[in-house]
Coordinates of C-alpha atoms and ligand atoms in Angstrom, one line a residue:
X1 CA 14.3 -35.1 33.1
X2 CA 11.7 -33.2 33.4
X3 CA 12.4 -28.9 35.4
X4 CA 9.0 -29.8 37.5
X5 CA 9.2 -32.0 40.7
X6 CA 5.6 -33.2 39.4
X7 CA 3.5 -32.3 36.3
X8 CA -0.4 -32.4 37.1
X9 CA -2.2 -35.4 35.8
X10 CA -2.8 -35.2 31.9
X11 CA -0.8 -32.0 31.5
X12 CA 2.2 -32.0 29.2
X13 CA 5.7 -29.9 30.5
X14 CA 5.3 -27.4 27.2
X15 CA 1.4 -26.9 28.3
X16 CA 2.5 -26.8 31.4
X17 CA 5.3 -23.9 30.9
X18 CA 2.4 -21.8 28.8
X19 CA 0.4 -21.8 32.5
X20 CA 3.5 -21.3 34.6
X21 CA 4.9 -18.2 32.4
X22 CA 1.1 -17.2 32.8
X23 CA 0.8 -17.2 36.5
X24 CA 4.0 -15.2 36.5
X25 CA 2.8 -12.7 34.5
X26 CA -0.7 -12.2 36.5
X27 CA 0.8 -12.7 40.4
X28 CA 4.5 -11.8 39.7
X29 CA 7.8 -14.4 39.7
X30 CA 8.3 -14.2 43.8
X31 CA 4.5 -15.7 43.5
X32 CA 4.9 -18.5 41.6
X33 CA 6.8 -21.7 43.3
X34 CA 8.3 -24.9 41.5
X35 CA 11.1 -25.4 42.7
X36 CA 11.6 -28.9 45.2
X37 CA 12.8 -26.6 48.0
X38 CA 10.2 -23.8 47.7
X39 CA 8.0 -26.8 47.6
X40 CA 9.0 -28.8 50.6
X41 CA 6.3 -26.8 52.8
X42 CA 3.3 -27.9 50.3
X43 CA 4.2 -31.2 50.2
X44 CA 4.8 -32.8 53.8
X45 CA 2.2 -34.0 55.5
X46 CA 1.6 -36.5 58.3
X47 CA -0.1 -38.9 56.5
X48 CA 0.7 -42.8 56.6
X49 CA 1.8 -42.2 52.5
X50 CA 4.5 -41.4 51.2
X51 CA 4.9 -37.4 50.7
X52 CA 5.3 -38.3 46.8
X53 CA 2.1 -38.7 46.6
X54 CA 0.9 -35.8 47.4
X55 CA 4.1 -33.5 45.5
X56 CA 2.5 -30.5 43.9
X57 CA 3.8 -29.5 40.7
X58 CA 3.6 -25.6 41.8
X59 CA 2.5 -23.5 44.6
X60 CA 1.3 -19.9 43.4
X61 CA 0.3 -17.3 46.0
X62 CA -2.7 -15.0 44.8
X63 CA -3.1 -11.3 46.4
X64 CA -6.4 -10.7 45.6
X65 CA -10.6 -11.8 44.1
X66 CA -9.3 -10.5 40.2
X67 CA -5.9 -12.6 41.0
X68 CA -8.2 -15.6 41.4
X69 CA -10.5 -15.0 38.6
X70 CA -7.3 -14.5 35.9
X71 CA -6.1 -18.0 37.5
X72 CA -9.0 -20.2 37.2
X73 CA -8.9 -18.6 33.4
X74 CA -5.5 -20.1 33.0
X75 CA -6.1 -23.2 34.6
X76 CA -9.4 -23.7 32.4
X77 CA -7.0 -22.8 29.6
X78 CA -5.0 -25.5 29.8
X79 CA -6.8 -28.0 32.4
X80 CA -4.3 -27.6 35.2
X81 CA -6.5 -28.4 38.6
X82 CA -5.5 -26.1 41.6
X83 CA -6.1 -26.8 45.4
X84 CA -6.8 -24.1 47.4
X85 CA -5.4 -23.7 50.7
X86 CA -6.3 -20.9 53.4
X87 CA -3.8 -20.9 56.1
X88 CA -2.9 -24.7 55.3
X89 CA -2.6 -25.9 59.0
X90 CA -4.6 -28.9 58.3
X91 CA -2.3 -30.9 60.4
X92 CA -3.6 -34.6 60.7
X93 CA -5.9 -34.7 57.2
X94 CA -3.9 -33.5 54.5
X95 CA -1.3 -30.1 55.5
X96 CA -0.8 -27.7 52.7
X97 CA -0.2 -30.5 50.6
X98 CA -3.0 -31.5 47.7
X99 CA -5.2 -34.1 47.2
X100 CA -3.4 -35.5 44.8
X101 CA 0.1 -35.8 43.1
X102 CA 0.8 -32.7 40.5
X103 CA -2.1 -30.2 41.3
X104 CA -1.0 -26.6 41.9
X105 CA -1.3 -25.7 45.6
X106 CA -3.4 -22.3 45.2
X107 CA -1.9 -20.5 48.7
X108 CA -4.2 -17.9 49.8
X109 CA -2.4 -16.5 52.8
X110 CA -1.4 -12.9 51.2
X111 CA -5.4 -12.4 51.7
X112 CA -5.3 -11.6 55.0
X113 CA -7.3 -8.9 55.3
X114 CA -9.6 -8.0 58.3
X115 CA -12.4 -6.1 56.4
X116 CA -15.1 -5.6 59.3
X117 CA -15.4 -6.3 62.9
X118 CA -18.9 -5.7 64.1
X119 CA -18.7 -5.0 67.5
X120 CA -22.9 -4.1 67.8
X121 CA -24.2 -7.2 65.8
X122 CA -20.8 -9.6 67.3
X123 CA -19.7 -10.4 63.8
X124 CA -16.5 -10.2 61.7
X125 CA -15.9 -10.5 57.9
X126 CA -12.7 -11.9 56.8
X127 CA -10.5 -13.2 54.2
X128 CA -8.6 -16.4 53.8
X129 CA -5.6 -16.0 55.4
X130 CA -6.4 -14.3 58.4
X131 CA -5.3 -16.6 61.3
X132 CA -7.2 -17.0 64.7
X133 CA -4.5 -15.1 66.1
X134 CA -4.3 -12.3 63.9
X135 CA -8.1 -11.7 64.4
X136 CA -7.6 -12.6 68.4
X137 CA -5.3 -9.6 68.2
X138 CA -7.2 -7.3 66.7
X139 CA -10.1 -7.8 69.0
X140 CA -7.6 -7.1 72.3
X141 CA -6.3 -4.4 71.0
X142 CA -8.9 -2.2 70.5
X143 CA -10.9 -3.7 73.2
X144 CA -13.8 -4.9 71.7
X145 CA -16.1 -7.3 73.8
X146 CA -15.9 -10.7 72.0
X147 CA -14.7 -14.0 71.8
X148 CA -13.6 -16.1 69.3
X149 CA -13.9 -19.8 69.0
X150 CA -11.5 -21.7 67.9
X151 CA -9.9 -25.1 67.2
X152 CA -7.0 -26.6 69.6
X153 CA -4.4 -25.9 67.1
X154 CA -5.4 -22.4 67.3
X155 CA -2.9 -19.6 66.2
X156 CA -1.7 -20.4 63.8
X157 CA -5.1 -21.8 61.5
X158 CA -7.8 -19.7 60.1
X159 CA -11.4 -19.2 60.6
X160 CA -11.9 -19.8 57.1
X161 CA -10.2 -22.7 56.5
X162 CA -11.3 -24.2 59.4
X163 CA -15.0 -23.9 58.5
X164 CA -14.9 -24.4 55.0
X165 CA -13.7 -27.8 55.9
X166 CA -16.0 -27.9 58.5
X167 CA -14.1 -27.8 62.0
X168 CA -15.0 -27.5 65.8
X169 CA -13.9 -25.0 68.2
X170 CA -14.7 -25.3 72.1
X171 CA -17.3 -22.3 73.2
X172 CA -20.5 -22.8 72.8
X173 CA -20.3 -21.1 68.7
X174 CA -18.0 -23.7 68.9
X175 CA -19.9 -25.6 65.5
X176 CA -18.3 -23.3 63.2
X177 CA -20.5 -23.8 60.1
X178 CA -23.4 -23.1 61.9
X179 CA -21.7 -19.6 63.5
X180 CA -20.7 -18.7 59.8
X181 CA -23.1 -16.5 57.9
X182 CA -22.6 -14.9 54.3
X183 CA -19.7 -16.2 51.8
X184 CA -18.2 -15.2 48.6
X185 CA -16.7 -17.6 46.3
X186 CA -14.8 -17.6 43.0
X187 CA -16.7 -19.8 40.9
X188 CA -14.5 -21.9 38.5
X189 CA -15.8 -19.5 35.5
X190 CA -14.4 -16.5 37.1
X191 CA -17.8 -16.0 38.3
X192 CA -18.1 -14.1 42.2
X193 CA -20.8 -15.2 43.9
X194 CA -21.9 -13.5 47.2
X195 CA -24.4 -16.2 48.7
X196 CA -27.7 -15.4 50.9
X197 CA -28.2 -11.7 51.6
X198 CA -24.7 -10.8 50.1
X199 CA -26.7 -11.5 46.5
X200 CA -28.1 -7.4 47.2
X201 CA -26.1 -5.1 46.4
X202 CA -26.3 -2.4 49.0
X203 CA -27.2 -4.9 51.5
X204 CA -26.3 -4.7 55.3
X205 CA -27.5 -7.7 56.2
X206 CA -25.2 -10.4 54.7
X207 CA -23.5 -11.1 57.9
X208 CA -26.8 -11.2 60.2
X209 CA -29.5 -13.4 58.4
X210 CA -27.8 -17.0 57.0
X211 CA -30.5 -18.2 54.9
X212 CA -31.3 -15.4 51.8
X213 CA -34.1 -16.3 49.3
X214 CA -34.0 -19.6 47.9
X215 CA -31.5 -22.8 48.0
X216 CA -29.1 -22.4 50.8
X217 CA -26.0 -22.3 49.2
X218 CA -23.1 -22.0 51.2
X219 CA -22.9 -25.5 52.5
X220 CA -21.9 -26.8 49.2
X221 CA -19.0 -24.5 49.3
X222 CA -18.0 -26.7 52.2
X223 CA -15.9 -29.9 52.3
X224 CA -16.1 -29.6 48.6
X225 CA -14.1 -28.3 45.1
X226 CA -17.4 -25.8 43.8
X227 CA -15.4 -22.8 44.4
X228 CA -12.5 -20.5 45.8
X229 CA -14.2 -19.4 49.1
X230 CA -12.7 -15.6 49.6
X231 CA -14.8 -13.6 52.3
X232 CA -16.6 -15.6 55.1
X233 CA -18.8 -13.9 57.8
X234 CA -18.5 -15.6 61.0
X235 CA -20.5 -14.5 64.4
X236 CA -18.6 -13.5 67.7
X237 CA -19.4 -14.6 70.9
X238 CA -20.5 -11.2 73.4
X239 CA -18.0 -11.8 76.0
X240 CA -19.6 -12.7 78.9
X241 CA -19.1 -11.2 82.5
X242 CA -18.4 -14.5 83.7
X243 CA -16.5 -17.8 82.7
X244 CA -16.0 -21.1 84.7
X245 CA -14.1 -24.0 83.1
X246 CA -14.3 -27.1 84.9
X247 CA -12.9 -30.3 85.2
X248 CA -14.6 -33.8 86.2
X249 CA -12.3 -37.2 86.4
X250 CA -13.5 -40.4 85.9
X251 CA -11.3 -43.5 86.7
X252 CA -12.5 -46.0 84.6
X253 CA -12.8 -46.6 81.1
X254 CA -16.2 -48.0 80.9
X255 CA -17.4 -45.0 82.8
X256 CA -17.9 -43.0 79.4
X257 CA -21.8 -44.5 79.3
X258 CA -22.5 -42.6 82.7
X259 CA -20.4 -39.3 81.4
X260 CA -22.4 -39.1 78.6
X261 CA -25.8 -40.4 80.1
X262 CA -25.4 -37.3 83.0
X263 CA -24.4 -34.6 80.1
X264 CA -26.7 -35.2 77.4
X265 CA -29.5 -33.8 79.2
X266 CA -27.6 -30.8 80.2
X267 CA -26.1 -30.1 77.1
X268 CA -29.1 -30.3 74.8
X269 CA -31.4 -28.2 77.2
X270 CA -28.2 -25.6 77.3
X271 CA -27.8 -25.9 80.8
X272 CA -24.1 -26.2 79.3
X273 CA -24.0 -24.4 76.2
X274 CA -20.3 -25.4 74.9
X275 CA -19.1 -27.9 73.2
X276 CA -18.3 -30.6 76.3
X277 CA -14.7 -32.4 75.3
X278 CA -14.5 -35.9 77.1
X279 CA -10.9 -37.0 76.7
X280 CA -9.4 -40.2 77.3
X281 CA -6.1 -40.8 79.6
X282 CA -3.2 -40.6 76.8
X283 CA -4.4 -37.5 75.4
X284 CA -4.6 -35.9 78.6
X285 CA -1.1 -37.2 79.5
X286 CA 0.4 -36.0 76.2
X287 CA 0.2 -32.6 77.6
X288 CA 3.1 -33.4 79.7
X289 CA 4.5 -36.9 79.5
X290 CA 6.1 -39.0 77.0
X291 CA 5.5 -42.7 75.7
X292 CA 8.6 -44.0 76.8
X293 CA 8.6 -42.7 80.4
X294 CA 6.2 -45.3 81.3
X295 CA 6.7 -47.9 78.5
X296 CA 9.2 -49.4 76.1
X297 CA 7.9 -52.3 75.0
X298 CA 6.3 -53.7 71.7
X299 CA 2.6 -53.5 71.3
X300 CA -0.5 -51.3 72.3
X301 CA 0.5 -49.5 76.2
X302 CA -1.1 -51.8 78.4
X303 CA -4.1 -50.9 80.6
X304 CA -2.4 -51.7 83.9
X305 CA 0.5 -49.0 82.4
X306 CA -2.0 -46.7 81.9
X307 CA -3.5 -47.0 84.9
X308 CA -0.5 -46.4 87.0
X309 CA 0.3 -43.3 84.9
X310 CA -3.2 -41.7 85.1
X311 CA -2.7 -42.7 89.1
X312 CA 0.7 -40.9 89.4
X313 CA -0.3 -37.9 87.4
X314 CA -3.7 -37.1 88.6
X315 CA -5.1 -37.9 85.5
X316 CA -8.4 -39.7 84.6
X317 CA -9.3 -42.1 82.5
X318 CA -12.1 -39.7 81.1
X319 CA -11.6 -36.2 81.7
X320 CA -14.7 -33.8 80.7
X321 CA -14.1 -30.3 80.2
X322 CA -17.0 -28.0 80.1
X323 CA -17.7 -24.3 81.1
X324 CA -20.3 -21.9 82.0
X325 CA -20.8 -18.7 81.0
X326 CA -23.0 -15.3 81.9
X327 CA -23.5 -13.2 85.0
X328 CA -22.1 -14.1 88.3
X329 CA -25.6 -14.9 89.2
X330 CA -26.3 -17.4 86.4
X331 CA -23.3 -19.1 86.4
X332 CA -24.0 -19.7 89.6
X333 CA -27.5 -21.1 89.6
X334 CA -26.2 -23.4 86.5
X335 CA -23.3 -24.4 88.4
X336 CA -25.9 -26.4 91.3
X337 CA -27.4 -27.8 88.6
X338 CA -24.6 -29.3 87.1
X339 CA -23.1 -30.4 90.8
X340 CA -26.3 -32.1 91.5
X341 CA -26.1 -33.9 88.3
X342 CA -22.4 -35.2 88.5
X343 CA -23.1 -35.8 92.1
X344 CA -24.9 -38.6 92.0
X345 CA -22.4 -40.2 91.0
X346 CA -20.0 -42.1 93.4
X347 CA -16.8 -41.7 90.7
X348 CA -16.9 -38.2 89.8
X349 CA -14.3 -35.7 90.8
X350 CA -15.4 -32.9 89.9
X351 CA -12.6 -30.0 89.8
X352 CA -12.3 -26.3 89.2
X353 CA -10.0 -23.2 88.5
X354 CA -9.2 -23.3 92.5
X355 CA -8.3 -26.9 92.3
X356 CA -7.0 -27.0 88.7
X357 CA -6.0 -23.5 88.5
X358 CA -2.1 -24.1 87.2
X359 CA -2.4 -27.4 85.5
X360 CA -1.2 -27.5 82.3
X361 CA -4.5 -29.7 80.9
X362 CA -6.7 -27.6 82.6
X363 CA -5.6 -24.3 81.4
X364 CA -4.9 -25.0 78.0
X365 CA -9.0 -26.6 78.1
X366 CA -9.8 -23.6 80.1
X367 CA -7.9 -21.5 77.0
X368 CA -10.1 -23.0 74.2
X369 CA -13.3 -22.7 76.2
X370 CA -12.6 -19.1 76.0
X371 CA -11.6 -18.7 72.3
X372 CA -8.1 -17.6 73.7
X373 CA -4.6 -19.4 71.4
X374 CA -2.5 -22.1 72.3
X375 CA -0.9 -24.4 71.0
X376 CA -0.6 -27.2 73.8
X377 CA -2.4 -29.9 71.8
X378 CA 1.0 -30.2 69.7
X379 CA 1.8 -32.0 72.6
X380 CA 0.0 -35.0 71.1
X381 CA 2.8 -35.3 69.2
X382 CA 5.6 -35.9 70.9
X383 CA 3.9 -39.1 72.9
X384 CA 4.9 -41.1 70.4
X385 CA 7.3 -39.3 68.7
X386 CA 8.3 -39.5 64.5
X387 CA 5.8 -37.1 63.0
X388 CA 3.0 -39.2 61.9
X389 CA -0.4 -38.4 63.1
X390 CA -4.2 -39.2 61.0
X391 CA -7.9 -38.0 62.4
X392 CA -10.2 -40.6 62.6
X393 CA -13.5 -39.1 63.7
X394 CA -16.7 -40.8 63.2
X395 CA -20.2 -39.1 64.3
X396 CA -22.1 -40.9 66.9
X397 CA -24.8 -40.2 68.9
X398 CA -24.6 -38.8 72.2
X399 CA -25.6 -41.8 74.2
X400 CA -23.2 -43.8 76.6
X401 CA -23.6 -47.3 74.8
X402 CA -22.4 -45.9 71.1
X403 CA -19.6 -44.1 72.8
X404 CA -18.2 -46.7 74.5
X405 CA -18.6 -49.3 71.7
X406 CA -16.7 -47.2 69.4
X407 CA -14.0 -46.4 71.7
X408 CA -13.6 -50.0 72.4
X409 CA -14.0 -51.0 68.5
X410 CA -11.2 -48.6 67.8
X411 CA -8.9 -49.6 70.9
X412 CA -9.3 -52.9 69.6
X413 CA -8.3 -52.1 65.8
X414 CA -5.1 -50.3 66.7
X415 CA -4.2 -52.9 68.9
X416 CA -3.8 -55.5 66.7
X417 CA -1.6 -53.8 65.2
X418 CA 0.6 -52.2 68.6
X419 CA -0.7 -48.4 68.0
X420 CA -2.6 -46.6 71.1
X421 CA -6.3 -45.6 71.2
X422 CA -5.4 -41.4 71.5
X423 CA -9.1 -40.7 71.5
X424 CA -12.0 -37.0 72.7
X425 CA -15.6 -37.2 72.1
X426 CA -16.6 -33.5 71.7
X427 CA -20.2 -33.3 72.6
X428 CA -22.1 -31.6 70.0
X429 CA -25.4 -31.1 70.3
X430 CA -27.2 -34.7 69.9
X431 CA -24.1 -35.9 68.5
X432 CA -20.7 -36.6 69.1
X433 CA -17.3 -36.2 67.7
X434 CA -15.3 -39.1 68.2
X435 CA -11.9 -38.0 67.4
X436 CA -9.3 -40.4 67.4
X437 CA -6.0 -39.6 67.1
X438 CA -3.7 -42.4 64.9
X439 CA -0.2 -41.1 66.2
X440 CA 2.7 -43.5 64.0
X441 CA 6.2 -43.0 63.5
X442 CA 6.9 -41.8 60.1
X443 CA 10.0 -42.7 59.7
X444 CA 9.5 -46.5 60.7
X445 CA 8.0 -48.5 57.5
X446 CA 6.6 -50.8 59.6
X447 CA 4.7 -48.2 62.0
X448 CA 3.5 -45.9 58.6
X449 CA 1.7 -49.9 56.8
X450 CA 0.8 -50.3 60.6
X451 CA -1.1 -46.9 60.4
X452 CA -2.5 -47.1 57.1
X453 CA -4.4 -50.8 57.9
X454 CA -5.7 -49.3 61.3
X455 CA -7.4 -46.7 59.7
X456 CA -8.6 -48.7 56.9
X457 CA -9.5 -51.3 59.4
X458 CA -11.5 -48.9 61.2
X459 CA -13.4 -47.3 58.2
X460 CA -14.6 -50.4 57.4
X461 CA -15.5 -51.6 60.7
X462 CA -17.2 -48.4 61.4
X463 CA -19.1 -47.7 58.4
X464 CA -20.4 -51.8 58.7
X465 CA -22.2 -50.7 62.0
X466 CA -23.5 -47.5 60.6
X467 CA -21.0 -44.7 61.6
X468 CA -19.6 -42.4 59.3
X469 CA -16.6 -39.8 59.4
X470 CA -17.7 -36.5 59.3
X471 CA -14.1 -35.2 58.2
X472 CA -11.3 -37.0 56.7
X473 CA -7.4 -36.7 55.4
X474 CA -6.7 -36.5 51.9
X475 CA -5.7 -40.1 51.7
X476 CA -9.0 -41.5 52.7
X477 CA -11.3 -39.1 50.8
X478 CA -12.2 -41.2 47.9
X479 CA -13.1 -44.4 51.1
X480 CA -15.1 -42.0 53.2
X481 CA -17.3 -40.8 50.3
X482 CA -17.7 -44.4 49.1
X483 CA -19.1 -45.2 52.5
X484 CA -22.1 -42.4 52.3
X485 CA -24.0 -44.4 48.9
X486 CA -24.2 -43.6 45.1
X487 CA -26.4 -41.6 45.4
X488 CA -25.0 -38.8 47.3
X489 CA -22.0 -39.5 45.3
X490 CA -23.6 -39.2 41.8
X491 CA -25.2 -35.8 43.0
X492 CA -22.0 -34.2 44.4
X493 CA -20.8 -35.4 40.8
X494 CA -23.6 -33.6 38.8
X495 CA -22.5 -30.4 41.1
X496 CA -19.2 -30.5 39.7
X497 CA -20.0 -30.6 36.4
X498 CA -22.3 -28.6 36.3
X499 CA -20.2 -25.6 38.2
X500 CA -16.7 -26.6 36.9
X501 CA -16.9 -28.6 33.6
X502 CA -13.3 -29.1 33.4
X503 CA -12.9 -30.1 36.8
X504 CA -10.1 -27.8 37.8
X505 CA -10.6 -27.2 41.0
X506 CA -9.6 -29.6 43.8
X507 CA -10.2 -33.0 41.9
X508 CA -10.7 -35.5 44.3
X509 CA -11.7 -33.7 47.3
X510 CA -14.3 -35.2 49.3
X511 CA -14.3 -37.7 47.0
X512 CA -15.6 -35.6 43.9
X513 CA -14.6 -34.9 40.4
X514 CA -16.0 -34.4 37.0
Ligands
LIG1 P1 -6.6 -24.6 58.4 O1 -5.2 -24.0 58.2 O2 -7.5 -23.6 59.1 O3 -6.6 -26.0 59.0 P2 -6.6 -25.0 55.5 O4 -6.2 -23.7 54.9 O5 -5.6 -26.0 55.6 O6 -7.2 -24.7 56.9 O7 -7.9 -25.5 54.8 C1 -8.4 -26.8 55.0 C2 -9.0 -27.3 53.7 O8 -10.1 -26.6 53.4 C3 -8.1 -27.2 52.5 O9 -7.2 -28.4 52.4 C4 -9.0 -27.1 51.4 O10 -9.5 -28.4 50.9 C5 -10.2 -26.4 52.0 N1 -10.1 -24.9 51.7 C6 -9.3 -24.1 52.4 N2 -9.4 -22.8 52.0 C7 -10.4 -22.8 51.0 C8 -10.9 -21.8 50.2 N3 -10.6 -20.5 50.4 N4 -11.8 -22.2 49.3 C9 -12.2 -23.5 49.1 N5 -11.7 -24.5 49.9 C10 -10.8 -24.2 50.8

């Protein structure tokens, strides 16, 4: 019997002690997990697999950049891979479990240092584990002038995490990546690396201008296993004088190809400059309502069911939130442009804060269109009930035919197999996030192989008419990156081996190792 819960992959329990008793000594004994119960956090997630698979062997919690730098020593050392975590909220693709079975969880939370908040230039600088809400705090109280933007499960994740794996938020810097600027990574020598301007050493301009001289590097630090990202610059939003969140209802399913036919227009000329969410009837009654209030029997809900729920509830079968923001004056102007638009339309309701004003749904959109925390979208969770939830989010373009063909493709898939279509588009710029939520009970065997073929189902399906994921859990990594060719798959690979010969960091994520 071995004292580990796991070992890492090709990693023998006496090499494995020499690295252990060497983590201690570098970070301390309170820093250095193994045991099953210290564990348990790093190794539940709400995948359709069982948590096994994804047991890390250890979970060690670094304080600082020279922490890091002795680690990845160790783990060359003695080839123990480590998988970095920020604030590990990854809920729905992976947790703060690994990508794989033995790897250490590397926990960065103790770095949760604020170092700058720009008030002039809008910008802050932070480390790993700073959480939204942290940083939303230290905004409000010292009054500074800005806005966050963040994703729905807000407080409690990081800005960091969030855009190293390369997550939305819901103002209009609500592309994350794109709103970051300026990194600094641990390479897997012990190397620091301070991309773009950061590369000067009395710069003060590594948070202002992205792009540096030369290759743009930071976006291969993103979705991928080429380093341990440690500082990230991301740009804050000057809060505007105004804000108005609004709501329009649509009644019918089909009615997605109008939605997105009357924004597209308005969202690529700026008219509105967030990032639009279009969300179907069962996420928008998971807010409040439960599964088994309006059904109990086997299968997919019914659309009739549906239906009467989104009737009795007020509740559409699309429901697009959007906002505008600036002076009084512009808001104002933007706002007839936008009525005139919806207007034309015979189905529309459209609905504001003096319609809306104390509806849950609405505020908690009307919260993340402002960068402000909440938690509501946990509500997803409890419409279904048993703890099982995966993010299947292909890219499409913003145009009302590909929207609703891959809602319908997806309602069908999970159909077959009695789970619900739980789907948003969030409107990007051209494109669209098609997030689909696969909610499952985890504790029913049948419900978790039910799952699992769905979202196989669907990746194949998807990627057979062209769409691909932008994003996915760590049990579909190696699937997604298959569907995006050999070649981009053999050049991620030369990458790795190039930056980390002995592929000890993250193996497997995004599909890439040595
Ligand atoms: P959040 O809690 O914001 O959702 P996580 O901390 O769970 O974010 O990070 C999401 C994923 O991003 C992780 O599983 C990991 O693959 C990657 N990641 C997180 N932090 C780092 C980092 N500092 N360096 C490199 N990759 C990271």
């Amino acid at each position: 019997m071995s004292k580990y819960v796991a070992l890492p992959k090709g990693v023998s329990e006496t090499t494995f002690d020499k690295a252990i008793a060497e983590f201690r000594k570098i970070l301390g004994e309170a820093n250095v997990l193994t045991s099953g119960a210290q564990l348990a956090p790093y190794s539940k997630t709400m995948l359709a697999v069982p948590d096994g698979d994804k047991q890390p062997s250890a979970a060690i919690m670094a304080g600082s950049v020279e922490d890091i730098q002795k680690i990845v020593g160790v783990c060359n050392k003695y080839k123990v891979p480590i998988w970095p975590i920020s604030t590990g909220k990854n809920l729905g693709y992976g947790s703060a479990a690994p990508g794989e079975r033995g790897q250490v969880v590397l926990d960065l939370k103790r770095m949760n240092r604020i170092i700058e908040v720009n008030a002039d230039l809008c910008y802050a600088l932070v480390e790993p584990g700073v959480t939204y809400q942290q940083l939303h705090d230290y905004i409000r109280e010292r009054n500074l002038p800005l806005w966050l933007s963040c994703p729905a499960p807000s407080a409690i994740a990081g800005p960091l995490g969030n855009t190293v794996d390369r997550g939305v938020g819901y103002t209009p810097y609500g592309e994350h990546f794109l709103f970051s600027c300026g990194m600094e990574v641990v390479l897997a020598t012990g190397e620091v690396l301070r991309t773009g301007m950061g590369g000067i050493p009395k710069s003060n301009t590594w948070q202002v201008f992205k792009w540096g001289y030369g290759p743009y590097l930071d976006g291969i630090f993103t979705q991928s296993n080429y380093g341990i990202v440690t500082k990230l610059g991301i740009w804050l939003m000057p809060a505007p004088p105004a804000f108005k969140p609004f709501c329009i209802r649509y009644p019918d399913e089909t009615d997605i190809v109008e939605i997105v036919e009357t924004i597209r227009p308005l969202r690529i000329a700026m008219i509105i400059p967030n990032a639009v969410v279009i969300s179907s009837a069962i996420w928008e009654a998971a807010a409040t309502i439960r599964r088994s209030q309006y059904y109990s029997g086997t299968g997919q809900i019914p659309d009739e069911v549906l239906r009467d729920l989104a009737k009795k509830n007020g509740i559409g079968a699309w429901n697009v939130y959007a906002a505008l923001y600036g002076s009084p004056e512009q808001i104002e102007v933007n706002w007839n442009i936008v009525k005139a638009f919806f207007g034309k339309s015979k189905k529309a309701e459209i609905l504001t804060e003096k319609e809306l004003g104390d509806n849950p749904a609405f505020r908690y959109r009307a919260d993340l269109m402002r960068g402000d925390m909440n938690l509501q979208e946990f509500g997803l969770y409890n419409w279904r009930g048993g703890g099982g939830s995966m993010w299947f989010a292909p890219v499409s373009q913003a145009m009302g035919s590909e929207t609703l063909k891959q809602m319908q493709m997806a309602k069908r898939i999970l159909g077959k197999r009695g789970l619900d279509y739980v789907g948003e588009f969030i409107v990007g710029w051209r494109d669209m996030h098609h997030i689909v939520d696969v909610l499952f009970d985890k504790s029913d065997p049948a419900e978790v192989k039910a799952a699992y073929a769905c979202f196989e189902e669907m990746l194949k399906e998807f990627t057979a008419e062209g769409y691909g994921n932008y994003r996915v859990n760590t049990a579909f990594m190696d699937k997604v990156a298959e569907s995006y060719g050999p070649v981009q798959r053999s050049v991620f690979r030369k990458i790795k081996k190039a930056l980390d010969p002995n592929g000890i960091l993250a193996p497997g994520k995004s599909g890439i190792r040595i």
